[in-house]
PDB file of C-alpha atoms in Angstrom:
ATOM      1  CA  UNK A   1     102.196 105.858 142.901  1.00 78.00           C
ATOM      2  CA  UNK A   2     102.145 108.241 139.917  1.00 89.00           C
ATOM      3  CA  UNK A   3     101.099 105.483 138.123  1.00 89.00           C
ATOM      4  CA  UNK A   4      98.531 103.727 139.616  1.00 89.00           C
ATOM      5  CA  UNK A   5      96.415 107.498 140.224  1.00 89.00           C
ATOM      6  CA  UNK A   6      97.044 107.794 136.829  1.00 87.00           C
ATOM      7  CA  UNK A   7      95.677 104.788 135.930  1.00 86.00           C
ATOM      8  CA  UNK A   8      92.747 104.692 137.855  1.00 85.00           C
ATOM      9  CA  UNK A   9      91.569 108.313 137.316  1.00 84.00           C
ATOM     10  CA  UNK A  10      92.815 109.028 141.182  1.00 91.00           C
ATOM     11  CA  UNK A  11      94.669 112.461 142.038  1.00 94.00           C
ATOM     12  CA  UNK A  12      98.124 112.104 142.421  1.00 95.00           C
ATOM     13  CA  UNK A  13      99.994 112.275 145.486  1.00 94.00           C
ATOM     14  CA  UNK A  14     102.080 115.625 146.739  1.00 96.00           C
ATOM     15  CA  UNK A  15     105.927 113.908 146.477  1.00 94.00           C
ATOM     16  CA  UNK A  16     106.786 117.200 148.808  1.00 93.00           C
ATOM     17  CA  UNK A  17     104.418 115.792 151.434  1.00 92.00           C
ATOM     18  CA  UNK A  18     106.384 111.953 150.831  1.00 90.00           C
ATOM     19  CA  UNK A  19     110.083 113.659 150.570  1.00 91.00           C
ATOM     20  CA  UNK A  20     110.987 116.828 152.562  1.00 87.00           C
ATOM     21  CA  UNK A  21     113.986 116.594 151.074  1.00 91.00           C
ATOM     22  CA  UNK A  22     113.191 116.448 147.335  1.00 94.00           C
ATOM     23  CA  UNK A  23     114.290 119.451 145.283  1.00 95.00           C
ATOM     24  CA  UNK A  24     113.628 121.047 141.699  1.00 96.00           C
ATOM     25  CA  UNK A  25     116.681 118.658 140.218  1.00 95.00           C
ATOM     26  CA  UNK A  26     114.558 115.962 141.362  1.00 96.00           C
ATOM     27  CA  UNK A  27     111.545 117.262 140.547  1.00 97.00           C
ATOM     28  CA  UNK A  28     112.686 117.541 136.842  1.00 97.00           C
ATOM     29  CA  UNK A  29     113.985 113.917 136.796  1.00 96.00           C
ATOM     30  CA  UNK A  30     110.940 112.565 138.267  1.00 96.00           C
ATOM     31  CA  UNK A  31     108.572 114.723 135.487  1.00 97.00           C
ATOM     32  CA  UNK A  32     111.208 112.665 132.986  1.00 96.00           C
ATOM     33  CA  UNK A  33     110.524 109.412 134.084  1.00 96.00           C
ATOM     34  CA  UNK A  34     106.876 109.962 134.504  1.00 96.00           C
ATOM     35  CA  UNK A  35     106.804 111.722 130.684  1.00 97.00           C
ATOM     36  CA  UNK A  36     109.022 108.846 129.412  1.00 96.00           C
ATOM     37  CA  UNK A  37     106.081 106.538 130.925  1.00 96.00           C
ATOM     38  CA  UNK A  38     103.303 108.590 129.007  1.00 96.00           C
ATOM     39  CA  UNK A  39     105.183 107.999 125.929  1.00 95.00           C
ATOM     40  CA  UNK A  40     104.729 104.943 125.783  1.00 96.00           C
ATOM     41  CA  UNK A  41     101.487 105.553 125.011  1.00 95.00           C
ATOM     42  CA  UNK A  42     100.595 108.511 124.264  1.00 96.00           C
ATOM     43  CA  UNK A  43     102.695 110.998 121.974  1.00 97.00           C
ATOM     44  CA  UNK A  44     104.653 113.549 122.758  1.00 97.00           C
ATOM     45  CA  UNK A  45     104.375 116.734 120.577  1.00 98.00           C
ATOM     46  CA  UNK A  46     105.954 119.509 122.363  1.00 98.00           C
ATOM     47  CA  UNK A  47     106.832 121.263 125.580  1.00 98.00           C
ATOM     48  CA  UNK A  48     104.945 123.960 127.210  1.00 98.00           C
ATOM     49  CA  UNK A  49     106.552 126.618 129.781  1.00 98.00           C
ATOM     50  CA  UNK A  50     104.233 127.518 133.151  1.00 97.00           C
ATOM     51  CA  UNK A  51     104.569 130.091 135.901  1.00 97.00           C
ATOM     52  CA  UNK A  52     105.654 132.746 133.783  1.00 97.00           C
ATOM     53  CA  UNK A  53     104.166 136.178 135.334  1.00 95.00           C
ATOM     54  CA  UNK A  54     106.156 137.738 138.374  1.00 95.00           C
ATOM     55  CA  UNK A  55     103.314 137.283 140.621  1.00 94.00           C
ATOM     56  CA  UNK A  56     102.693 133.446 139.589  1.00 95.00           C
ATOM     57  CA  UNK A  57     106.148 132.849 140.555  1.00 96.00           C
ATOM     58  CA  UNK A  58     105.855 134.870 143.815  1.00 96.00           C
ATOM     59  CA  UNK A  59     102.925 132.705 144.624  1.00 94.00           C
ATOM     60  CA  UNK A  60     105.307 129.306 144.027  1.00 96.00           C
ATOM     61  CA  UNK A  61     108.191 131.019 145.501  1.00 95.00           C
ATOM     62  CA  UNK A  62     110.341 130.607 142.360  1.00 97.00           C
ATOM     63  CA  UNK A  63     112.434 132.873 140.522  1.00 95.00           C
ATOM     64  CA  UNK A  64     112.102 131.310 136.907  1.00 96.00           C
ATOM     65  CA  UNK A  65     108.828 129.796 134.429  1.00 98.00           C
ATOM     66  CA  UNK A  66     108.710 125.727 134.742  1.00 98.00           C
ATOM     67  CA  UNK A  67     108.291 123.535 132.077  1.00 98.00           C
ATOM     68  CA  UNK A  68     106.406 119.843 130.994  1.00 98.00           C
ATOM     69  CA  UNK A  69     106.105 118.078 128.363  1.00 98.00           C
ATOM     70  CA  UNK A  70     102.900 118.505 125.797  1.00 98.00           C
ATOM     71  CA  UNK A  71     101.085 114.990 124.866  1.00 98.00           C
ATOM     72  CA  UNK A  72      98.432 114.410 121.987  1.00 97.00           C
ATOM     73  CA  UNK A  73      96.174 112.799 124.291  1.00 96.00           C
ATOM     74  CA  UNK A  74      93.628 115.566 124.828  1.00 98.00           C
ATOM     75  CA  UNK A  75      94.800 117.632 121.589  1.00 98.00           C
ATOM     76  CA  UNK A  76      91.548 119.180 120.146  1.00 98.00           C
ATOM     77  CA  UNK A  77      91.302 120.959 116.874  1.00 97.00           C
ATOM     78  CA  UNK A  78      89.301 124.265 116.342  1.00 97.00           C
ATOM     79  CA  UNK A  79      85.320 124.185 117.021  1.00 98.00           C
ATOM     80  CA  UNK A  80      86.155 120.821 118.759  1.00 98.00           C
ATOM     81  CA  UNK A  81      84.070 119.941 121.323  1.00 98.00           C
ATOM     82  CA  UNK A  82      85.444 119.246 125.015  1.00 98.00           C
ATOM     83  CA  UNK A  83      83.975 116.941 127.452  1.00 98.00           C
ATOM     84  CA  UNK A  84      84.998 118.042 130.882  1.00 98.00           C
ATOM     85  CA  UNK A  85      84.434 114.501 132.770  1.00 96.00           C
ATOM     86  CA  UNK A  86      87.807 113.783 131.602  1.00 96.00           C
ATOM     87  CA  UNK A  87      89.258 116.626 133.900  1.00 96.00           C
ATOM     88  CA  UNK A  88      89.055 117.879 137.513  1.00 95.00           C
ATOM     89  CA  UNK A  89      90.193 121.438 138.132  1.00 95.00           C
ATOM     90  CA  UNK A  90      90.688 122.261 134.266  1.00 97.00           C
ATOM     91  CA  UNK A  91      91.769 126.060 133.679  1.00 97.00           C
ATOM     92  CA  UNK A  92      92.136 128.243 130.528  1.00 98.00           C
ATOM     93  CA  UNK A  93      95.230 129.719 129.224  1.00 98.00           C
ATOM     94  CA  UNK A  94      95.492 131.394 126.277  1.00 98.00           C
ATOM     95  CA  UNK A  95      99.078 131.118 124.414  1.00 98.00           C
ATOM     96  CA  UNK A  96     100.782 131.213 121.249  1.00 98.00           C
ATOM     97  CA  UNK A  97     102.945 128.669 120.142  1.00 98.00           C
ATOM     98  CA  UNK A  98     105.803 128.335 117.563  1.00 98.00           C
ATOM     99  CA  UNK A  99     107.269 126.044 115.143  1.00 98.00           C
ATOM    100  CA  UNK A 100     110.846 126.148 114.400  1.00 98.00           C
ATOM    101  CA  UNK A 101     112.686 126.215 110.610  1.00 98.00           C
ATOM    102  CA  UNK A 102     115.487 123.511 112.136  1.00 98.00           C
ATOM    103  CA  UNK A 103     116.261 121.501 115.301  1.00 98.00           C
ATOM    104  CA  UNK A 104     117.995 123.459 117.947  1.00 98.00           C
ATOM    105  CA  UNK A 105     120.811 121.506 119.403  1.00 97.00           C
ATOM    106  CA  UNK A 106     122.740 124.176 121.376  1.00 97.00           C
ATOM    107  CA  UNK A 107     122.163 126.563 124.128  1.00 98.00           C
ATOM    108  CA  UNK A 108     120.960 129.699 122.371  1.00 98.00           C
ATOM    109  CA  UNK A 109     122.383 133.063 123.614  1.00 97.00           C
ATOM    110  CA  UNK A 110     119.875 135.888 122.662  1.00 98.00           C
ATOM    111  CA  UNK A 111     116.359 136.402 121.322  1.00 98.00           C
ATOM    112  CA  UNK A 112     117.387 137.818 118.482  1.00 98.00           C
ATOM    113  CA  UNK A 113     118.834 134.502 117.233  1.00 98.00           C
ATOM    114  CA  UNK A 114     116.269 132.891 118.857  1.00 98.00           C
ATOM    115  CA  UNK A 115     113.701 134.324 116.458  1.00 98.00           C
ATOM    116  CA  UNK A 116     115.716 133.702 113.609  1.00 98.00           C
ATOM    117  CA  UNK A 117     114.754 129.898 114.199  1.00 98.00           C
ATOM    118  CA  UNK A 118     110.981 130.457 114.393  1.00 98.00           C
ATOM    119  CA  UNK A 119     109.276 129.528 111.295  1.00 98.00           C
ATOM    120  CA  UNK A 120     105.523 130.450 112.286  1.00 98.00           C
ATOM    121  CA  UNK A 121     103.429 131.070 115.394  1.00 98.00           C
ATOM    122  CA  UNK A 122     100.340 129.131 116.393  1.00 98.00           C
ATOM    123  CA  UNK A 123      97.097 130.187 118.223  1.00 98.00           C
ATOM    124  CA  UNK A 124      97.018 127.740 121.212  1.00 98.00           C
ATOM    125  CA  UNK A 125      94.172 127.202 124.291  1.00 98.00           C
ATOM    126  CA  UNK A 126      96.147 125.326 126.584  1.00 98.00           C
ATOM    127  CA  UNK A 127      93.842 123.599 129.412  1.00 98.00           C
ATOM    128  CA  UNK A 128      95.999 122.230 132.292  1.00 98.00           C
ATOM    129  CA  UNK A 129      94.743 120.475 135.032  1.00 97.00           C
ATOM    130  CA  UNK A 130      96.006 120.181 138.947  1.00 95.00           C
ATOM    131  CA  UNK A 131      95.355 116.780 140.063  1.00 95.00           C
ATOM    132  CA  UNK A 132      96.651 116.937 143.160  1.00 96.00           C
ATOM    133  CA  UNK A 133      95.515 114.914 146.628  1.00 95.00           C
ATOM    134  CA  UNK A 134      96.092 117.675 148.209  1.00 94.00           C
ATOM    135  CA  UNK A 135      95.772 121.202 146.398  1.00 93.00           C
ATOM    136  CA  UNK A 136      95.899 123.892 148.719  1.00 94.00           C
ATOM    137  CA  UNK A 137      99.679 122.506 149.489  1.00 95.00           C
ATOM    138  CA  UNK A 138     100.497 121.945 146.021  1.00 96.00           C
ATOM    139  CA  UNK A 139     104.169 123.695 145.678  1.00 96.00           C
ATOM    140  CA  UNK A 140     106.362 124.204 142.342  1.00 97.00           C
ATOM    141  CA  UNK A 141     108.397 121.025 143.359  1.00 97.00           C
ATOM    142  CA  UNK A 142     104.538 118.842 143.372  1.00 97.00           C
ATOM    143  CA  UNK A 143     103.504 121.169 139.978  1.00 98.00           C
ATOM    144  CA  UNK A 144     107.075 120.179 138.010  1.00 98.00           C
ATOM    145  CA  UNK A 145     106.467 116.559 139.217  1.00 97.00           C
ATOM    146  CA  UNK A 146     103.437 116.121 137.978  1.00 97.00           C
ATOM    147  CA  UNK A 147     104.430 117.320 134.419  1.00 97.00           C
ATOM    148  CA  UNK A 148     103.249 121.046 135.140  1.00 97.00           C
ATOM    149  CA  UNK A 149      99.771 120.042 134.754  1.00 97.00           C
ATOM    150  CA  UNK A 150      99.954 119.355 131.370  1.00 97.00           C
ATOM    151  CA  UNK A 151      96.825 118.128 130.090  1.00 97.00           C
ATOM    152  CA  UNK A 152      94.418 119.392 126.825  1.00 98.00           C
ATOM    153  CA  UNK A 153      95.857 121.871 124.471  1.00 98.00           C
ATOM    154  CA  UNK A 154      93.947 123.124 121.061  1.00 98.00           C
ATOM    155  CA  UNK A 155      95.672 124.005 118.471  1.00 98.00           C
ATOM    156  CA  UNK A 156      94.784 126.797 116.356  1.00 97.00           C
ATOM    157  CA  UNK A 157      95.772 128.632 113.206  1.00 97.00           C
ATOM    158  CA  UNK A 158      99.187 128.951 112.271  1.00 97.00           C
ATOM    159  CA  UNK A 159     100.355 132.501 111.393  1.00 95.00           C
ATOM    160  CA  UNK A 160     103.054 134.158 110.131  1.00 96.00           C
ATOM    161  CA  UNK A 161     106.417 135.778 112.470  1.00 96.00           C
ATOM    162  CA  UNK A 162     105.756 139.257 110.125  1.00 96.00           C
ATOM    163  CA  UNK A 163     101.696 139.147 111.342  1.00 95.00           C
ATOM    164  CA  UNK A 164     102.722 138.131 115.086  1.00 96.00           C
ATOM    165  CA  UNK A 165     104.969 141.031 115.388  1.00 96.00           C
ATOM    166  CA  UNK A 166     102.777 143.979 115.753  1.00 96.00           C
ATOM    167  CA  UNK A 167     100.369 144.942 118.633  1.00 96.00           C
ATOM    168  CA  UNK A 168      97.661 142.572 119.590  1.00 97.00           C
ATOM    169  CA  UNK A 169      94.460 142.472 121.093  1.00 98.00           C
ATOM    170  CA  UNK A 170      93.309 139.137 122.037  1.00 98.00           C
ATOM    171  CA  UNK A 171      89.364 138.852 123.349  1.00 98.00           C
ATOM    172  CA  UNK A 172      88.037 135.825 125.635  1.00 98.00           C
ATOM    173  CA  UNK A 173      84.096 135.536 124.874  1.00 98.00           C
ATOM    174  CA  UNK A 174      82.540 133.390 126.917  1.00 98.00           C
ATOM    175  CA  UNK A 175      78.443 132.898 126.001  1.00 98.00           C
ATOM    176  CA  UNK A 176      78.654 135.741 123.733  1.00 98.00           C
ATOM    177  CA  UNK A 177      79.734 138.031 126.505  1.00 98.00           C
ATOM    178  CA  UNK A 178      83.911 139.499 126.544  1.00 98.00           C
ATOM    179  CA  UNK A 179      84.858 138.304 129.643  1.00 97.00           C
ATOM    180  CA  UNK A 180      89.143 139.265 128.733  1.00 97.00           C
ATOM    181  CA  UNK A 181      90.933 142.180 126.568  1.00 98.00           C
ATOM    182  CA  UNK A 182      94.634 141.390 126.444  1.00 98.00           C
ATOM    183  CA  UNK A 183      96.952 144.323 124.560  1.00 98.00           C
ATOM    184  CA  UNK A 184     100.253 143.620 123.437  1.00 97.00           C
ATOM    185  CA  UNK A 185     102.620 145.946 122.179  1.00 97.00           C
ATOM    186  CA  UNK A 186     103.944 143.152 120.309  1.00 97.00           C
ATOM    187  CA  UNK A 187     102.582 140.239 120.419  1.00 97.00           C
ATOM    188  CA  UNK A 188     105.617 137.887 119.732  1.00 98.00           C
ATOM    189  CA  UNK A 189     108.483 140.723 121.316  1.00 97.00           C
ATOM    190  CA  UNK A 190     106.304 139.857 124.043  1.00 97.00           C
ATOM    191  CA  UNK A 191     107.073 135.572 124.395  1.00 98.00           C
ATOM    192  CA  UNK A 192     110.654 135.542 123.290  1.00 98.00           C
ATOM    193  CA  UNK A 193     112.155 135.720 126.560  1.00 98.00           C
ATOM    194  CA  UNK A 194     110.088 133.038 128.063  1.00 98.00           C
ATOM    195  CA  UNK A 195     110.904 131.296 124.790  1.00 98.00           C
ATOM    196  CA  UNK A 196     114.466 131.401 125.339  1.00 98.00           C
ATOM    197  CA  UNK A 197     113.986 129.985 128.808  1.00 98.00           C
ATOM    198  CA  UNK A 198     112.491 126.996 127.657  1.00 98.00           C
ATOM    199  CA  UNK A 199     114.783 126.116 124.738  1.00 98.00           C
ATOM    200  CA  UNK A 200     117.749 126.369 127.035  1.00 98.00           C
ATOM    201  CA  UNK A 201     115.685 124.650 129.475  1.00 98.00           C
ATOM    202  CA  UNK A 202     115.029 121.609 127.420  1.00 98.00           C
ATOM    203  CA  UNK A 203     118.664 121.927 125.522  1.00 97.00           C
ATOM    204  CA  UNK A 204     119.622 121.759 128.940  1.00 96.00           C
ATOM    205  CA  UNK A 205     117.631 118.128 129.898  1.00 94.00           C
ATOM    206  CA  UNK A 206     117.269 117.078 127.013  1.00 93.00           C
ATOM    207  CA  UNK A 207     120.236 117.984 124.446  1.00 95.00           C
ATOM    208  CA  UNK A 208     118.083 118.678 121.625  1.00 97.00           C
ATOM    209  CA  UNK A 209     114.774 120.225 120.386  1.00 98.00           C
ATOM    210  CA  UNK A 210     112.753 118.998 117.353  1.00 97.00           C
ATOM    211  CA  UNK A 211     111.646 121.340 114.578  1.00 97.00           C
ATOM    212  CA  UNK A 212     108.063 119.374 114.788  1.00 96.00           C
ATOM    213  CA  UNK A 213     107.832 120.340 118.429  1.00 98.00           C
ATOM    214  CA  UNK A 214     105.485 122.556 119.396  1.00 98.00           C
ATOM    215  CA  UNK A 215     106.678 125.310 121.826  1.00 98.00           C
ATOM    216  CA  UNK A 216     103.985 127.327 124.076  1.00 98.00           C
ATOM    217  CA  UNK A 217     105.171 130.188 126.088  1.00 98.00           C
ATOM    218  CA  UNK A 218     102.808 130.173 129.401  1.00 97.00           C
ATOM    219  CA  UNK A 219      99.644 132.292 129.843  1.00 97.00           C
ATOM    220  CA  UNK A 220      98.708 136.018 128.227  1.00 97.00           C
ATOM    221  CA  UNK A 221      95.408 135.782 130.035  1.00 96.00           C
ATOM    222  CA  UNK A 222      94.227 135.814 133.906  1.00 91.00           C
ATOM    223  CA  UNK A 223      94.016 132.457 134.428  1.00 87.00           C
ATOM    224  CA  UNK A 224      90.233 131.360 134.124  1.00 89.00           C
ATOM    225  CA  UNK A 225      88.766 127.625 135.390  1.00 95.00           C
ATOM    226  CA  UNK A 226      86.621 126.519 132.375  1.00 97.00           C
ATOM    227  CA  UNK A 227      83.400 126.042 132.969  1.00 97.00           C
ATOM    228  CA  UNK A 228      80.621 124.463 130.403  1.00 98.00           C
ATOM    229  CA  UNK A 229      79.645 127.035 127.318  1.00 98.00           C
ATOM    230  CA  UNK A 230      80.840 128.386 124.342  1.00 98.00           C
ATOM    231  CA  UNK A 231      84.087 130.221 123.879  1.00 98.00           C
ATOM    232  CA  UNK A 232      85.712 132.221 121.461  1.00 98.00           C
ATOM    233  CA  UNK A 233      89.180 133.677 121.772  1.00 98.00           C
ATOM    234  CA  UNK A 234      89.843 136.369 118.822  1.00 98.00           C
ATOM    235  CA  UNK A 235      93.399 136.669 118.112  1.00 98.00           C
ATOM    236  CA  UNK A 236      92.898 139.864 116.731  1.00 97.00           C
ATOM    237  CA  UNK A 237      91.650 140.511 113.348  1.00 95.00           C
ATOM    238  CA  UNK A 238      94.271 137.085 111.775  1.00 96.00           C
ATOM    239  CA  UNK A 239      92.329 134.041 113.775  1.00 97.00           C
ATOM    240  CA  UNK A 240      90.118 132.694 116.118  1.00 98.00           C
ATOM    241  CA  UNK A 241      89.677 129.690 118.218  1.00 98.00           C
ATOM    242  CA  UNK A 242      86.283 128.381 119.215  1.00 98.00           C
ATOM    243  CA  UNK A 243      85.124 125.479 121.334  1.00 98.00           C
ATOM    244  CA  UNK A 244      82.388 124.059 123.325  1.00 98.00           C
ATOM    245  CA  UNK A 245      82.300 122.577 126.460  1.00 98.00           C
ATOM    246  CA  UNK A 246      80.192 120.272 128.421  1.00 98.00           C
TER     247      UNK A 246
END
């Protein structure tokens, strides 16, 4: 089923609405079967974590981020420009991402070990997009089974661990008009335990982690739905990422 909507541009269907029974486990397996599809096709270039504020996990009635798998299919570069056609409810999170020094083959225990493996961080858009047949039932077991609405993802600057641990201000301009301050005490301080979720997560699943895979941490903004314009997200005074859409 995942397949065929996939293939001809349909939404895809709710499994919880097919399966009562179906659980995360499932879910998970499912999303790897699905991914291991895309791959055949498409490549795979990282892993992305979702639902990781308190209140988007109150809203899926889950106690811990998600996690899908990040494909090169809609990868855009900065001042690309981004034809929304190819999406249907596409929304705007802004992220960082990191690179690691070495592959990570073990669970890791702490985030200060954790950070020891990070070799820079990246300014990342991440644009997912919910599918769904039905999207006002959507739950987290639907959301991990449909690869956490992984989608389009721009990749920004890379900067180093040193500049991304200090406060932050990000900006969201949207037509020349700030439409989102976000403040961080410290900016990277800030990801690492979301970070360490998804490495064990994927250690977990998977048994090993790439050094060339790009790892996103899940949204610092209020979650916008992109609509056609210009946008430019400062990353303080070190980068910027700017696109067009239409």
């Amino acid at each position: 089923q995942f397949k065929y909507a996939y293939e001809s541009k349909n939404p895809f269907p709710l499994i919880s609405k097919k399966q009562s029974s179906f659980n995360l486990n499932m879910a998970y397996k499912l999303q790897e079967k699905w991914t291991n599809f895309l791959n055949e096709s498409n490549k795979k270039i990282g892993y992305k974590t979702g639902l990781t504020s308190i209140d988007s996990q109150k809203n899926y009635n889950i106690n811990s981020p998600i996690s899908g798998v990040i494909f090169d299919t809609f990868k855009y570069d900065n001042f690309d420009t981004i034809d929304l056609s190819n999406y249907t409810n596409p929304l705007l999170e802004i992220e960082i991402g990191v690179y690691l020094k070495s592959d990570i083959t073990r669970t890791i225990y702490n985030t200060t070990t954790l950070k020891n493996y990070i070799k820079e961080v990246v300014c990342v858009i991440e644009i997912p997009d919910i599918n769904v047949e039905q999207p006002d039932d959507l739950n987290v077991i639907d959301l991990v089974s449909i690869n956490s609405a992984s989608k389009g993802i721009i990749i920004g600057e890379s900067f180093s661990k040193r500049s991304a641990s200090k406060p932050f201000e990000i900006t969201l301009v949207f037509n020349n008009k700030v439409i989102d301050t976000i403040n961080k005490d410290n900016l990277l301080d800030s990801q690492l335990e979301n970070l360490l979720w998804l490495v064990n997560h994927i250690i977990n699943i998977n048994g090993t982690i790439k050094k060339d895979n790009l790892l996103i941490t899940g949204a610092l903004n209020d979650i916008n739905i992109i609509k056609k314009g210009r946008y430019v997200v400062n990353f303080d005074d070190i980068s910027s990422i700017v696109f067009q859409t239409y």
